[in-house]
Coordinates of C-alpha atoms and ligand atoms in Angstrom, one line a residue:
M1 CA 114.4 -101.2 -14.9
S2 CA 117.5 -102.8 -16.2
R3 CA 121.0 -101.6 -16.8
Y4 CA 120.6 -102.7 -20.4
W5 CA 117.9 -100.2 -21.1
S6 CA 118.7 -97.1 -23.1
K7 CA 118.4 -93.7 -21.4
L8 CA 115.3 -93.0 -23.6
V9 CA 113.5 -96.2 -22.5
Q10 CA 114.3 -95.5 -18.8
Q11 CA 112.5 -92.2 -19.1
L12 CA 109.5 -93.2 -21.2
S13 CA 106.0 -93.1 -19.7
P14 CA 103.9 -95.2 -22.1
Y15 CA 100.3 -94.7 -23.0
V16 CA 97.8 -96.9 -21.0
P17 CA 95.1 -98.2 -23.3
G18 CA 91.6 -98.8 -22.0
E19 CA 91.1 -102.2 -20.5
Q20 CA 90.3 -105.2 -22.7
P21 CA 88.9 -107.6 -20.1
K22 CA 88.4 -111.3 -20.9
I23 CA 85.1 -111.6 -19.1
A24 CA 82.0 -112.9 -21.0
N25 CA 78.8 -110.9 -21.3
L26 CA 80.4 -107.7 -20.3
V27 CA 78.8 -104.5 -21.5
K28 CA 82.0 -102.9 -22.7
L29 CA 81.6 -99.1 -23.0
N30 CA 85.2 -98.1 -22.2
T31 CA 87.2 -97.9 -25.4
N32 CA 84.9 -96.3 -28.0
E33 CA 84.7 -99.3 -30.2
N34 CA 81.7 -99.5 -32.6
P35 CA 79.0 -101.7 -31.1
Y36 CA 78.1 -102.9 -34.7
G37 CA 80.3 -105.3 -36.6
P38 CA 82.1 -104.3 -39.8
S39 CA 80.4 -104.4 -43.1
P40 CA 79.7 -107.9 -44.4
K41 CA 81.5 -106.8 -47.6
V42 CA 84.7 -106.1 -45.5
I43 CA 84.5 -109.7 -44.0
A44 CA 84.1 -111.1 -47.6
A45 CA 87.0 -109.1 -48.9
I46 CA 89.3 -110.3 -46.1
Q47 CA 88.2 -113.9 -46.6
A48 CA 88.9 -113.6 -50.4
E49 CA 92.4 -112.4 -49.6
L50 CA 93.1 -115.3 -47.2
G51 CA 95.1 -117.7 -49.3
E52 CA 98.3 -118.6 -51.0
Q53 CA 99.2 -115.0 -51.7
L54 CA 99.9 -114.4 -48.0
R55 CA 103.4 -115.8 -48.7
L56 CA 104.0 -112.5 -50.7
Y57 CA 104.7 -109.1 -49.2
P58 CA 101.9 -106.6 -49.5
D59 CA 102.1 -103.5 -51.7
P60 CA 104.5 -101.2 -49.7
T61 CA 102.8 -98.1 -51.0
S62 CA 99.2 -99.4 -50.4
T63 CA 98.2 -97.8 -53.7
Q64 CA 94.7 -99.3 -54.0
L65 CA 93.8 -98.3 -50.4
R66 CA 95.1 -94.8 -50.8
Q67 CA 93.1 -94.5 -54.1
A68 CA 89.9 -95.9 -52.4
A69 CA 90.2 -93.3 -49.6
A70 CA 91.0 -90.5 -52.1
D71 CA 87.9 -91.5 -54.2
Y72 CA 85.8 -91.3 -51.0
Y73 CA 86.9 -87.7 -50.4
G74 CA 87.3 -86.6 -54.1
I75 CA 91.1 -86.0 -53.7
Q76 CA 94.3 -87.5 -55.1
A77 CA 95.9 -90.7 -53.9
Q78 CA 99.2 -88.7 -53.4
Q79 CA 97.4 -86.7 -50.7
V80 CA 96.8 -89.8 -48.6
F81 CA 99.0 -91.7 -46.2
V82 CA 98.1 -94.9 -44.5
G83 CA 99.5 -96.7 -41.5
N84 CA 99.0 -99.4 -38.9
G85 CA 96.2 -97.6 -37.0
S86 CA 96.1 -93.9 -36.7
D87 CA 98.3 -94.2 -33.6
E88 CA 101.1 -95.2 -35.9
V89 CA 100.3 -92.4 -38.3
L90 CA 100.4 -90.0 -35.3
A91 CA 103.7 -91.4 -34.2
H92 CA 105.2 -90.7 -37.7
L93 CA 103.8 -87.3 -37.9
F94 CA 105.1 -86.2 -34.5
N95 CA 108.5 -87.4 -35.7
A96 CA 108.3 -86.0 -39.2
L97 CA 106.4 -82.7 -38.8
L98 CA 106.1 -81.6 -35.2
K99 CA 109.7 -81.8 -34.0
H100 CA 111.1 -78.3 -34.2
E101 CA 112.7 -75.6 -32.0
Q102 CA 109.5 -74.3 -30.5
P103 CA 107.1 -76.4 -28.3
I104 CA 104.0 -77.8 -30.0
L105 CA 100.5 -77.0 -28.6
F106 CA 97.6 -79.2 -27.7
P107 CA 94.7 -78.9 -25.2
D108 CA 95.2 -79.7 -21.5
I109 CA 92.3 -82.1 -21.9
S110 CA 92.9 -84.2 -24.9
Y111 CA 94.1 -87.6 -26.3
S112 CA 96.6 -88.8 -23.7
F113 CA 98.8 -90.3 -26.4
Y114 CA 100.1 -86.9 -27.5
P115 CA 102.4 -86.3 -24.5
V116 CA 103.6 -89.9 -24.9
Y117 CA 104.8 -89.3 -28.4
C118 CA 106.5 -86.1 -27.2
G119 CA 108.4 -88.2 -24.7
L120 CA 109.3 -90.8 -27.3
Y121 CA 110.6 -88.2 -29.8
D122 CA 111.9 -85.6 -27.4
I123 CA 109.5 -82.9 -28.5
D124 CA 108.7 -80.0 -26.2
Y125 CA 105.0 -79.2 -25.7
R126 CA 102.8 -76.7 -24.0
C127 CA 99.2 -77.5 -23.0
V128 CA 96.6 -74.9 -23.8
P129 CA 93.7 -74.9 -21.3
L130 CA 90.2 -75.5 -22.6
A131 CA 87.6 -73.0 -21.4
E132 CA 85.7 -73.7 -18.2
D133 CA 83.0 -75.5 -20.2
F134 CA 85.6 -77.6 -22.1
S135 CA 85.1 -75.7 -25.3
L136 CA 88.3 -75.1 -27.4
N137 CA 89.0 -71.5 -28.5
V138 CA 91.2 -71.4 -31.6
K139 CA 92.4 -67.9 -30.7
D140 CA 94.3 -69.4 -27.7
Y141 CA 96.5 -71.2 -30.3
V142 CA 97.8 -68.0 -32.0
Q143 CA 101.2 -68.0 -30.3
G144 CA 104.7 -69.1 -31.3
N145 CA 104.7 -72.9 -31.7
G146 CA 106.3 -75.8 -33.5
G147 CA 103.0 -77.3 -34.5
I148 CA 99.4 -77.7 -33.2
I149 CA 97.4 -80.8 -32.7
F150 CA 93.9 -81.5 -31.3
P151 CA 91.2 -84.1 -31.9
N152 CA 88.0 -82.9 -33.5
P153 CA 85.6 -83.8 -31.9
N154 CA 87.8 -83.6 -28.9
A155 CA 88.5 -86.7 -26.8
P156 CA 87.4 -87.4 -24.1
T157 CA 84.9 -84.4 -24.1
G158 CA 83.2 -85.1 -27.4
R159 CA 83.0 -81.4 -28.2
L160 CA 83.3 -80.2 -31.8
V161 CA 85.2 -77.2 -33.2
S162 CA 83.5 -75.8 -36.3
L163 CA 85.2 -75.9 -39.7
T164 CA 85.0 -72.1 -39.8
D165 CA 87.1 -71.9 -36.6
I166 CA 89.6 -74.4 -38.0
E167 CA 89.9 -72.3 -41.2
W168 CA 90.4 -69.2 -39.1
L169 CA 93.2 -70.9 -37.2
L170 CA 94.9 -72.0 -40.4
Q171 CA 94.8 -68.4 -41.7
H172 CA 96.4 -67.2 -38.5
N173 CA 99.0 -70.0 -38.1
T174 CA 100.9 -70.4 -41.3
D175 CA 104.4 -71.2 -40.0
S176 CA 103.8 -74.6 -38.5
V177 CA 101.7 -77.7 -39.2
V178 CA 98.2 -77.9 -37.8
V179 CA 97.0 -81.5 -37.3
I180 CA 93.3 -82.3 -36.9
D181 CA 92.8 -85.7 -35.4
E182 CA 89.4 -86.8 -36.8
A183 CA 89.1 -90.2 -35.1
Y184 CA 85.4 -89.4 -34.4
I185 CA 84.5 -87.0 -37.1
D186 CA 82.0 -89.3 -38.8
F187 CA 79.7 -89.2 -35.8
G188 CA 78.6 -85.6 -36.2
G189 CA 81.2 -83.3 -37.6
E190 CA 82.3 -82.0 -41.0
S191 CA 85.7 -83.2 -42.1
A192 CA 88.6 -80.7 -42.6
V193 CA 89.8 -82.9 -45.5
K194 CA 88.0 -80.5 -47.8
L195 CA 90.5 -77.8 -46.8
I196 CA 93.7 -79.6 -47.6
D197 CA 93.9 -78.1 -51.2
R198 CA 93.8 -74.6 -49.7
Y199 CA 96.1 -74.9 -46.7
A200 CA 99.5 -76.5 -47.3
N201 CA 100.2 -76.8 -43.5
L202 CA 97.0 -78.8 -42.7
L203 CA 97.2 -82.5 -42.0
V204 CA 94.0 -84.4 -41.1
T205 CA 94.2 -87.9 -39.5
Q206 CA 91.5 -90.5 -39.4
T207 CA 91.0 -94.1 -38.4
L208 CA 88.8 -97.1 -39.4
S209 CA 88.7 -98.1 -35.8
K210 CA 85.6 -96.2 -34.7
S211 CA 83.1 -95.3 -37.4
R212 CA 84.0 -98.2 -39.6
S213 CA 84.0 -100.8 -36.9
L214 CA 87.6 -102.1 -37.6
A215 CA 89.6 -101.4 -34.4
G216 CA 90.9 -105.0 -34.8
L217 CA 92.3 -104.4 -38.3
R218 CA 94.6 -101.4 -37.4
V219 CA 94.1 -99.0 -40.2
G220 CA 94.7 -95.2 -39.9
L221 CA 95.1 -92.5 -42.5
A222 CA 96.4 -89.0 -43.0
F223 CA 95.3 -86.4 -45.6
G224 CA 97.3 -83.4 -46.6
H225 CA 99.5 -81.6 -49.1
V226 CA 101.9 -83.9 -51.0
D227 CA 104.9 -82.4 -49.2
L228 CA 103.5 -83.3 -45.8
I229 CA 102.6 -86.8 -47.1
E230 CA 106.1 -87.2 -48.5
A231 CA 107.5 -86.4 -45.0
L232 CA 105.4 -89.2 -43.5
I233 CA 106.5 -91.7 -46.3
R234 CA 110.1 -90.9 -45.6
V235 CA 109.7 -91.7 -41.9
K236 CA 107.6 -94.8 -42.7
D237 CA 110.2 -96.1 -45.1
S238 CA 112.9 -95.6 -42.5
F239 CA 110.8 -97.6 -40.0
N240 CA 108.7 -100.4 -41.6
S241 CA 108.1 -100.7 -45.3
Y242 CA 105.0 -102.8 -44.9
P243 CA 102.8 -101.4 -42.2
M244 CA 99.6 -102.5 -44.0
D245 CA 99.3 -106.2 -44.3
R246 CA 97.3 -107.8 -47.2
L247 CA 94.2 -108.5 -45.0
A248 CA 94.1 -105.0 -43.7
E249 CA 94.4 -103.4 -47.1
A250 CA 91.7 -105.7 -48.6
G251 CA 89.3 -105.0 -45.7
A252 CA 90.0 -101.3 -45.6
I253 CA 89.3 -100.8 -49.4
A254 CA 86.0 -102.7 -49.0
A255 CA 85.1 -100.4 -46.0
F256 CA 85.6 -97.3 -48.0
K257 CA 83.5 -98.7 -50.9
D258 CA 80.5 -99.8 -48.7
K259 CA 79.1 -96.3 -48.0
A260 CA 75.6 -97.5 -47.3
Y261 CA 76.6 -99.8 -44.5
F262 CA 78.9 -97.1 -43.0
E263 CA 76.2 -94.5 -43.1
S264 CA 73.5 -96.7 -41.6
T265 CA 75.7 -97.7 -38.6
C266 CA 76.8 -94.1 -38.0
N267 CA 73.2 -93.0 -38.0
K268 CA 72.3 -95.8 -35.5
V269 CA 75.1 -94.6 -33.2
I270 CA 74.0 -91.0 -33.5
A271 CA 70.3 -91.9 -32.7
S272 CA 71.4 -93.9 -29.7
R273 CA 73.6 -91.0 -28.5
Q274 CA 70.6 -88.8 -28.5
H275 CA 68.5 -91.3 -26.6
L276 CA 71.2 -92.0 -24.1
T277 CA 71.8 -88.3 -23.5
E278 CA 68.2 -87.7 -22.7
A279 CA 67.9 -90.7 -20.4
L280 CA 71.1 -89.9 -18.5
T281 CA 69.9 -86.3 -18.2
A282 CA 66.7 -87.5 -16.7
L283 CA 68.8 -89.4 -14.1
G284 CA 70.5 -86.2 -13.1
F285 CA 73.7 -86.4 -15.2
E286 CA 75.3 -83.3 -16.8
I287 CA 76.4 -84.2 -20.3
Q288 CA 78.8 -82.4 -22.6
P289 CA 77.5 -81.8 -26.1
S290 CA 78.9 -84.7 -28.1
A291 CA 79.7 -85.1 -31.8
A292 CA 81.4 -88.5 -31.1
N293 CA 80.5 -92.1 -30.4
F294 CA 80.8 -91.5 -26.7
I295 CA 79.5 -89.0 -24.1
F296 CA 81.3 -87.3 -21.3
A297 CA 79.1 -87.1 -18.2
R298 CA 79.2 -86.2 -14.6
H299 CA 76.7 -86.6 -11.8
P300 CA 76.7 -83.6 -9.4
Q301 CA 75.9 -85.7 -6.4
R302 CA 78.0 -88.8 -7.1
D303 CA 81.7 -89.5 -7.2
A304 CA 82.7 -90.6 -10.7
A305 CA 85.3 -93.2 -9.6
E306 CA 82.7 -94.8 -7.3
L307 CA 80.1 -94.8 -10.0
A308 CA 82.5 -96.5 -12.4
A309 CA 83.3 -99.1 -9.8
A310 CA 79.6 -99.7 -9.1
L311 CA 78.8 -100.1 -12.8
R312 CA 81.6 -102.7 -13.0
G313 CA 79.7 -104.6 -10.3
H314 CA 76.8 -104.7 -12.7
G315 CA 79.0 -105.9 -15.6
V316 CA 79.2 -102.5 -17.3
I317 CA 82.6 -101.0 -18.0
V318 CA 83.0 -97.3 -18.7
R319 CA 86.2 -95.1 -18.7
H320 CA 87.2 -92.9 -15.8
F321 CA 90.3 -90.7 -16.0
K322 CA 92.0 -89.8 -12.7
L323 CA 93.2 -86.5 -14.2
P324 CA 92.9 -82.9 -13.1
R325 CA 89.7 -81.1 -14.2
I326 CA 88.0 -84.3 -15.4
E327 CA 88.2 -86.7 -12.4
Q328 CA 84.4 -86.3 -11.8
Y329 CA 83.5 -87.3 -15.3
L330 CA 82.8 -90.7 -17.0
R331 CA 83.4 -91.3 -20.6
I332 CA 80.7 -93.7 -21.8
T333 CA 80.9 -95.3 -25.3
I334 CA 77.6 -95.4 -27.2
G335 CA 76.5 -99.1 -27.3
T336 CA 73.6 -100.8 -29.0
S337 CA 70.2 -99.9 -27.6
E338 CA 70.3 -103.2 -25.7
Q339 CA 73.7 -102.3 -24.1
N340 CA 72.5 -98.7 -23.4
N341 CA 69.4 -100.1 -21.6
I342 CA 71.6 -102.4 -19.4
L343 CA 73.7 -99.3 -18.5
L344 CA 70.6 -97.2 -17.7
A345 CA 69.0 -100.0 -15.6
A346 CA 72.3 -100.4 -13.6
L347 CA 72.5 -96.7 -13.0
Q348 CA 68.9 -96.5 -11.9
I349 CA 69.7 -99.1 -9.2
I350 CA 73.0 -97.5 -8.2
L351 CA 71.5 -94.0 -7.9
S352 CA 68.4 -95.0 -6.0
Ligands
LIG401 C1 91.0 -94.0 -31.0 C2 91.8 -92.8 -31.3 C3 92.9 -92.8 -32.1 C4 93.6 -94.1 -32.5 O1 93.0 -94.9 -33.4 P1 93.6 -96.2 -34.0 O2 93.5 -96.0 -35.4 O3 92.8 -97.3 -33.4 O4 95.1 -96.2 -33.6 C5 93.5 -91.6 -32.4 N1 93.1 -90.5 -31.9 C6 92.1 -90.4 -31.1 C7 91.6 -89.1 -30.5 C8 91.4 -91.6 -30.7 O5 90.4 -91.5 -29.9

């Protein structure tokens, strides 16, 4: 703390990202990165962009990338917003669309960045408890609010809300924006992007960090009615005109175009999730049904924090949240089959 800090900074409680340890040969299953590298076409596109033109500013409107994302979903480029990771897109939408008189709503167990943005932008919020089994009931969100946001599938539980339920919520909540954070949608859900033409208050966010193996490139997107997109552009152009650098834009365009690579890596992750779920169940774990690239698991006889510490001793890092309701759970990212086998072998020793 310093007397030079603003009152706002003195009161902030920043987000704590999952650890990025600098230890070799670690089986890193703690931050939901994709275990497979990006498409070779993405690497080639970034390499082709590496050159003299880096002296020039990038396109401030990222028109080609917005078009590539629009083509992927069969929508218009004006319905797409892009930013430096979906965390930045989320920051802008909290500021642009969720700051109103009434508190916004999000689940009590959810992405822990949401309350941080509320702190940064001075937005009131109310947490809506998930059911006992961690399922999300959209009926609980029909109450006065300044906006609604939840990840689908939810993080860190992995549970999916159906598109039918989302549509029901949109029909019963028309006075504020509903944001669906689809960071993990490609691993087993159906995207709500197809609903944006019918619901002017729906905004869908996505990221290339998980399903497209590009966490290091920092590319996030939002899809919605042009009026919502315009609000985001107004905030962006009051903050940073060039959030997407040339390399990020080139790589991201190539990522949207290489559908075959994207689908094959997603399918590998989904198959590994199935296998890991069965193997962990056989070891006595209780697993939440997951549509994401991670699973949320507890062992009825073992303390989760102790399990996480023991796994670390075997060179395997998983995520443990010391938070109410979920402190006996571990969030385990789906790795390659090889990584998953190292995890299972370590657990076999720890549990015996
Ligand atoms: C990973 C994640 C994000 C952030 O993704 P970036 O694009 O890497 O900033 C947003 N929301 C949820 C729920 C996530 O898990």
